[in-house]
């Protein structure tokens, strides 16, 4: 039995449509399941970048009692970003017993970033900061950032690897 070209293209289109719908629908999952999914995705991922074409990202570290606190900032969006989520981990830390730095996963509020616009009361922010605690003054952070387009039909994910160290005296 031979399939016509139209049937093959239609089948491929349907498969692509089904795959992309399931990816965008993952935000409806239980926040705990979403958190674990994002940690596992970061731990399994192999290719990381240090910069983004869509926004600025940086990490800083400060000394606190008993350790160090790192801060991850994403700001200066270059396109409209909706339902922004961020999760950061250190390699070798058990995040089932320790909370990873995260934004947009457990909150009821959604965070949106639009170039040159801000209205925090309505969820439109200039930037997002997540923080976590480390026992070391130098560490490598593995960061997952995901956001949706304006009509929420597709999600874009980026994976970062940033070295951060305490620069204080």
C-alpha positions as protocol buffer text, in pm:
chain_id: "A"
residue {
  index: 1
  type: UNK
  ca { x: 0 y: 0 z: 0 }
}
residue {
  index: 2
  type: UNK
  ca { x: 142 y: 334 z: -104 }
}
residue {
  index: 3
  type: UNK
  ca { x: 66 y: 654 z: 80 }
}
residue {
  index: 4
  type: UNK
  ca { x: 19 y: 965 z: -126 }
}
residue {
  index: 5
  type: UNK
  ca { x: 245 y: 1265 z: -72 }
}
residue {
  index: 6
  type: UNK
  ca { x: -51 y: 1461 z: 73 }
}
residue {
  index: 7
  type: UNK
  ca { x: -124 y: 1189 z: 328 }
}
residue {
  index: 8
  type: UNK
  ca { x: 241 y: 1171 z: 437 }
}
residue {
  index: 9
  type: UNK
  ca { x: 264 y: 1549 z: 476 }
}
residue {
  index: 10
  type: UNK
  ca { x: -68 y: 1555 z: 663 }
}
residue {
  index: 11
  type: UNK
  ca { x: 52 y: 1280 z: 897 }
}
residue {
  index: 12
  type: UNK
  ca { x: 381 y: 1459 z: 965 }
}
residue {
  index: 13
  type: UNK
  ca { x: 197 y: 1786 z: 1028 }
}
residue {
  index: 14
  type: UNK
  ca { x: -36 y: 1611 z: 1275 }
}
residue {
  index: 15
  type: UNK
  ca { x: 257 y: 1455 z: 1460 }
}
residue {
  index: 16
  type: UNK
  ca { x: 436 y: 1790 z: 1487 }
}
residue {
  index: 17
  type: UNK
  ca { x: 118 y: 1958 z: 1607 }
}
residue {
  index: 18
  type: UNK
  ca { x: 61 y: 1693 z: 1873 }
}
residue {
  index: 19
  type: UNK
  ca { x: 422 y: 1717 z: 1997 }
}
residue {
  index: 20
  type: UNK
  ca { x: 418 y: 2095 z: 2024 }
}
residue {
  index: 21
  type: UNK
  ca { x: 84 y: 2096 z: 2205 }
}
residue {
  index: 22
  type: UNK
  ca { x: 210 y: 1857 z: 2468 }
}
residue {
  index: 23
  type: UNK
  ca { x: 515 y: 2076 z: 2535 }
}
residue {
  index: 24
  type: UNK
  ca { x: 312 y: 2393 z: 2585 }
}
residue {
  index: 25
  type: UNK
  ca { x: 59 y: 2207 z: 2804 }
}
residue {
  index: 26
  type: UNK
  ca { x: 322 y: 2100 z: 3060 }
}
residue {
  index: 27
  type: UNK
  ca { x: 271 y: 2418 z: 3263 }
}
residue {
  index: 28
  type: UNK
  ca { x: -64 y: 2278 z: 3378 }
}
residue {
  index: 29
  type: UNK
  ca { x: 112 y: 1996 z: 3564 }
}
residue {
  index: 30
  type: UNK
  ca { x: 136 y: 1993 z: 3940 }
}
residue {
  index: 31
  type: UNK
  ca { x: 408 y: 2243 z: 4046 }
}
residue {
  index: 32
  type: UNK
  ca { x: 599 y: 1969 z: 4230 }
}
residue {
  index: 33
  type: UNK
  ca { x: 601 y: 1751 z: 3919 }
}
residue {
  index: 34
  type: UNK
  ca { x: 704 y: 2052 z: 3708 }
}
residue {
  index: 35
  type: UNK
  ca { x: 989 y: 2129 z: 3950 }
}
residue {
  index: 36
  type: UNK
  ca { x: 1120 y: 1770 z: 3935 }
}
residue {
  index: 37
  type: UNK
  ca { x: 1083 y: 1765 z: 3556 }
}
residue {
  index: 38
  type: UNK
  ca { x: 1288 y: 2085 z: 3524 }
}
residue {
  index: 39
  type: UNK
  ca { x: 1563 y: 1954 z: 3756 }
}
residue {
  index: 40
  type: UNK
  ca { x: 1585 y: 1627 z: 3563 }
}
residue {
  index: 41
  type: UNK
  ca { x: 1593 y: 1817 z: 3233 }
}
residue {
  index: 42
  type: UNK
  ca { x: 1882 y: 2031 z: 3357 }
}
residue {
  index: 43
  type: UNK
  ca { x: 2074 y: 1731 z: 3493 }
}
residue {
  index: 44
  type: UNK
  ca { x: 2039 y: 1541 z: 3165 }
}
residue {
  index: 45
  type: UNK
  ca { x: 2113 y: 1836 z: 2935 }
}
residue {
  index: 46
  type: UNK
  ca { x: 2457 y: 1845 z: 2773 }
}
residue {
  index: 47
  type: UNK
  ca { x: 2481 y: 2172 z: 2578 }
}
residue {
  index: 48
  type: UNK
  ca { x: 2485 y: 2498 z: 2770 }
}
residue {
  index: 49
  type: UNK
  ca { x: 2538 y: 2862 z: 2672 }
}
residue {
  index: 50
  type: UNK
  ca { x: 2649 y: 3167 z: 2871 }
}
residue {
  index: 51
  type: UNK
  ca { x: 2444 y: 3436 z: 2696 }
}
residue {
  index: 52
  type: UNK
  ca { x: 2104 y: 3471 z: 2533 }
}
residue {
  index: 53
  type: UNK
  ca { x: 1981 y: 3653 z: 2225 }
}
residue {
  index: 54
  type: UNK
  ca { x: 1650 y: 3717 z: 2402 }
}
residue {
  index: 55
  type: UNK
  ca { x: 1755 y: 3872 z: 2736 }
}
residue {
  index: 56
  type: UNK
  ca { x: 2053 y: 3951 z: 2959 }
}
residue {
  index: 57
  type: UNK
  ca { x: 2148 y: 3696 z: 3225 }
}
residue {
  index: 58
  type: UNK
  ca { x: 2406 y: 3723 z: 3501 }
}
residue {
  index: 59
  type: UNK
  ca { x: 2491 y: 3577 z: 3840 }
}
residue {
  index: 60
  type: UNK
  ca { x: 2639 y: 3737 z: 4154 }
}
residue {
  index: 61
  type: UNK
  ca { x: 2731 y: 3601 z: 4495 }
}
residue {
  index: 62
  type: UNK
  ca { x: 2722 y: 3748 z: 4847 }
}
residue {
  index: 63
  type: UNK
  ca { x: 2849 y: 3618 z: 5181 }
}
residue {
  index: 64
  type: UNK
  ca { x: 2582 y: 3523 z: 5435 }
}
residue {
  index: 65
  type: UNK
  ca { x: 2602 y: 3361 z: 5777 }
}
residue {
  index: 66
  type: UNK
  ca { x: 2698 y: 2999 z: 5726 }
}
residue {
  index: 67
  type: UNK
  ca { x: 2767 y: 3020 z: 5353 }
}
residue {
  index: 68
  type: UNK
  ca { x: 2701 y: 3217 z: 5037 }
}
residue {
  index: 69
  type: UNK
  ca { x: 2393 y: 3334 z: 4851 }
}
residue {
  index: 70
  type: UNK
  ca { x: 2392 y: 3354 z: 4473 }
}
residue {
  index: 71
  type: UNK
  ca { x: 2156 y: 3569 z: 4270 }
}
residue {
  index: 72
  type: UNK
  ca { x: 2059 y: 3502 z: 3909 }
}
residue {
  index: 73
  type: UNK
  ca { x: 1911 y: 3797 z: 3721 }
}
residue {
  index: 74
  type: UNK
  ca { x: 1740 y: 3797 z: 3383 }
}
residue {
  index: 75
  type: UNK
  ca { x: 1642 y: 4138 z: 3246 }
}
residue {
  index: 76
  type: UNK
  ca { x: 1651 y: 4360 z: 2936 }
}
residue {
  index: 77
  type: UNK
  ca { x: 1419 y: 4143 z: 2724 }
}
residue {
  index: 78
  type: UNK
  ca { x: 1459 y: 4188 z: 2350 }
}
residue {
  index: 79
  type: UNK
  ca { x: 1117 y: 4036 z: 2269 }
}
residue {
  index: 80
  type: UNK
  ca { x: 791 y: 3975 z: 2453 }
}
residue {
  index: 81
  type: UNK
  ca { x: 832 y: 3687 z: 2699 }
}
residue {
  index: 82
  type: UNK
  ca { x: 527 y: 3543 z: 2876 }
}
residue {
  index: 83
  type: UNK
  ca { x: 502 y: 3302 z: 3172 }
}
residue {
  index: 84
  type: UNK
  ca { x: 876 y: 3317 z: 3236 }
}
residue {
  index: 85
  type: UNK
  ca { x: 1016 y: 3033 z: 3448 }
}
residue {
  index: 86
  type: UNK
  ca { x: 1368 y: 3001 z: 3584 }
}
residue {
  index: 87
  type: UNK
  ca { x: 1533 y: 2720 z: 3777 }
}
residue {
  index: 88
  type: UNK
  ca { x: 1900 y: 2696 z: 3882 }
}
residue {
  index: 89
  type: UNK
  ca { x: 2097 y: 2409 z: 4033 }
}
residue {
  index: 90
  type: UNK
  ca { x: 2450 y: 2328 z: 4139 }
}
residue {
  index: 91
  type: UNK
  ca { x: 2591 y: 1993 z: 4032 }
}
residue {
  index: 92
  type: UNK
  ca { x: 2604 y: 1737 z: 4309 }
}
residue {
  index: 93
  type: UNK
  ca { x: 2331 y: 1892 z: 4528 }
}
residue {
  index: 94
  type: UNK
  ca { x: 2023 y: 1683 z: 4612 }
}
residue {
  index: 95
  type: UNK
  ca { x: 1730 y: 1902 z: 4511 }
}
residue {
  index: 96
  type: UNK
  ca { x: 1467 y: 1664 z: 4638 }
}
residue {
  index: 97
  type: UNK
  ca { x: 1577 y: 1758 z: 4991 }
}
residue {
  index: 98
  type: UNK
  ca { x: 1697 y: 2116 z: 4916 }
}
residue {
  index: 99
  type: UNK
  ca { x: 1497 y: 2376 z: 4725 }
}
residue {
  index: 100
  type: UNK
  ca { x: 1658 y: 2492 z: 4401 }
}
residue {
  index: 101
  type: UNK
  ca { x: 1655 y: 2861 z: 4314 }
}
residue {
  index: 102
  type: UNK
  ca { x: 1342 y: 2912 z: 4105 }
}
residue {
  index: 103
  type: UNK
  ca { x: 1087 y: 3166 z: 3985 }
}
residue {
  index: 104
  type: UNK
  ca { x: 752 y: 3112 z: 3815 }
}
residue {
  index: 105
  type: UNK
  ca { x: 703 y: 2747 z: 3910 }
}
residue {
  index: 106
  type: UNK
  ca { x: 525 y: 2754 z: 4247 }
}
residue {
  index: 107
  type: UNK
  ca { x: 379 y: 3105 z: 4240 }
}
residue {
  index: 108
  type: UNK
  ca { x: 22 y: 3166 z: 4131 }
}
residue {
  index: 109
  type: UNK
  ca { x: 142 y: 3485 z: 3958 }
}
residue {
  index: 110
  type: UNK
  ca { x: 280 y: 3469 z: 3607 }
}
residue {
  index: 111
  type: UNK
  ca { x: 583 y: 3679 z: 3514 }
}
residue {
  index: 112
  type: UNK
  ca { x: 593 y: 3852 z: 3177 }
}
residue {
  index: 113
  type: UNK
  ca { x: 876 y: 4062 z: 3035 }
}
residue {
  index: 114
  type: UNK
  ca { x: 817 y: 4302 z: 2747 }
}
residue {
  index: 115
  type: UNK
  ca { x: 1090 y: 4535 z: 2615 }
}
residue {
  index: 116
  type: UNK
  ca { x: 1072 y: 4885 z: 2765 }
}
residue {
  index: 117
  type: UNK
  ca { x: 751 y: 4813 z: 2958 }
}
residue {
  index: 118
  type: UNK
  ca { x: 676 y: 4750 z: 3323 }
}
residue {
  index: 119
  type: UNK
  ca { x: 356 y: 4710 z: 3524 }
}
residue {
  index: 120
  type: UNK
  ca { x: 432 y: 4478 z: 3819 }
}
residue {
  index: 121
  type: UNK
  ca { x: 72 y: 4485 z: 3947 }
}
residue {
  index: 122
  type: UNK
  ca { x: -35 y: 4312 z: 3625 }
}
residue {
  index: 123
  type: UNK
  ca { x: 264 y: 4075 z: 3607 }
}
residue {
  index: 124
  type: UNK
  ca { x: 479 y: 4274 z: 3363 }
}
residue {
  index: 125
  type: UNK
  ca { x: 823 y: 4305 z: 3518 }
}
residue {
  index: 126
  type: UNK
  ca { x: 1154 y: 4463 z: 3413 }
}
residue {
  index: 127
  type: UNK
  ca { x: 1349 y: 4162 z: 3530 }
}
residue {
  index: 128
  type: UNK
  ca { x: 1347 y: 3851 z: 3743 }
}
residue {
  index: 129
  type: UNK
  ca { x: 1583 y: 3750 z: 4024 }
}
residue {
  index: 130
  type: UNK
  ca { x: 1615 y: 3402 z: 4174 }
}
residue {
  index: 131
  type: UNK
  ca { x: 1847 y: 3320 z: 4462 }
}
residue {
  index: 132
  type: UNK
  ca { x: 1988 y: 3012 z: 4625 }
}
residue {
  index: 133
  type: UNK
  ca { x: 2239 y: 2916 z: 4891 }
}
residue {
  index: 134
  type: UNK
  ca { x: 2578 y: 2754 z: 4838 }
}
residue {
  index: 135
  type: UNK
  ca { x: 2836 y: 2633 z: 5086 }
}
residue {
  index: 136
  type: UNK
  ca { x: 3117 y: 2725 z: 4848 }
}
residue {
  index: 137
  type: UNK
  ca { x: 3247 y: 3075 z: 4756 }
}
residue {
  index: 138
  type: UNK
  ca { x: 3284 y: 2954 z: 4396 }
}
residue {
  index: 139
  type: UNK
  ca { x: 3036 y: 2739 z: 4209 }
}
residue {
  index: 140
  type: UNK
  ca { x: 2892 y: 2660 z: 3868 }
}
residue {
  index: 141
  type: UNK
  ca { x: 2520 y: 2714 z: 3819 }
}
residue {
  index: 142
  type: UNK
  ca { x: 2314 y: 2526 z: 3565 }
}
residue {
  index: 143
  type: UNK
  ca { x: 2012 y: 2736 z: 3473 }
}
residue {
  index: 144
  type: UNK
  ca { x: 1692 y: 2654 z: 3284 }
}
residue {
  index: 145
  type: UNK
  ca { x: 1485 y: 2946 z: 3151 }
}
residue {
  index: 146
  type: UNK
  ca { x: 1159 y: 2896 z: 2966 }
}
residue {
  index: 147
  type: UNK
  ca { x: 906 y: 3143 z: 2830 }
}
residue {
  index: 148
  type: UNK
  ca { x: 612 y: 3148 z: 2590 }
}
residue {
  index: 149
  type: UNK
  ca { x: 524 y: 3363 z: 2292 }
}
residue {
  index: 150
  type: UNK
  ca { x: 243 y: 3621 z: 2304 }
}
residue {
  index: 151
  type: UNK
  ca { x: -38 y: 3381 z: 2210 }
}
residue {
  index: 152
  type: UNK
  ca { x: 101 y: 3101 z: 2431 }
}
residue {
  index: 153
  type: UNK
  ca { x: 121 y: 2856 z: 2141 }
}
residue {
  index: 154
  type: UNK
  ca { x: 491 y: 2777 z: 2174 }
}
residue {
  index: 155
  type: UNK
  ca { x: 748 y: 2767 z: 2449 }
}
residue {
  index: 156
  type: UNK
  ca { x: 1117 y: 2849 z: 2417 }
}
residue {
  index: 157
  type: UNK
  ca { x: 1376 y: 2699 z: 2653 }
}
residue {
  index: 158
  type: UNK
  ca { x: 1740 y: 2790 z: 2709 }
}
residue {
  index: 159
  type: UNK
  ca { x: 2007 y: 2619 z: 2919 }
}
residue {
  index: 160
  type: UNK
  ca { x: 2288 y: 2818 z: 3077 }
}
residue {
  index: 161
  type: UNK
  ca { x: 2608 y: 2733 z: 3261 }
}
residue {
  index: 162
  type: UNK
  ca { x: 2741 y: 3025 z: 3464 }
}
residue {
  index: 163
  type: UNK
  ca { x: 3040 y: 3033 z: 3697 }
}
residue {
  index: 164
  type: UNK
  ca { x: 2987 y: 3256 z: 3998 }
}
residue {
  index: 165
  type: UNK
  ca { x: 3219 y: 3345 z: 4285 }
}
residue {
  index: 166
  type: UNK
  ca { x: 3224 y: 3564 z: 4592 }
}
residue {
  index: 167
  type: UNK
  ca { x: 3435 y: 3871 z: 4517 }
}
residue {
  index: 168
  type: UNK
  ca { x: 3417 y: 4032 z: 4863 }
}
residue {
  index: 169
  type: UNK
  ca { x: 3697 y: 4090 z: 5111 }
}
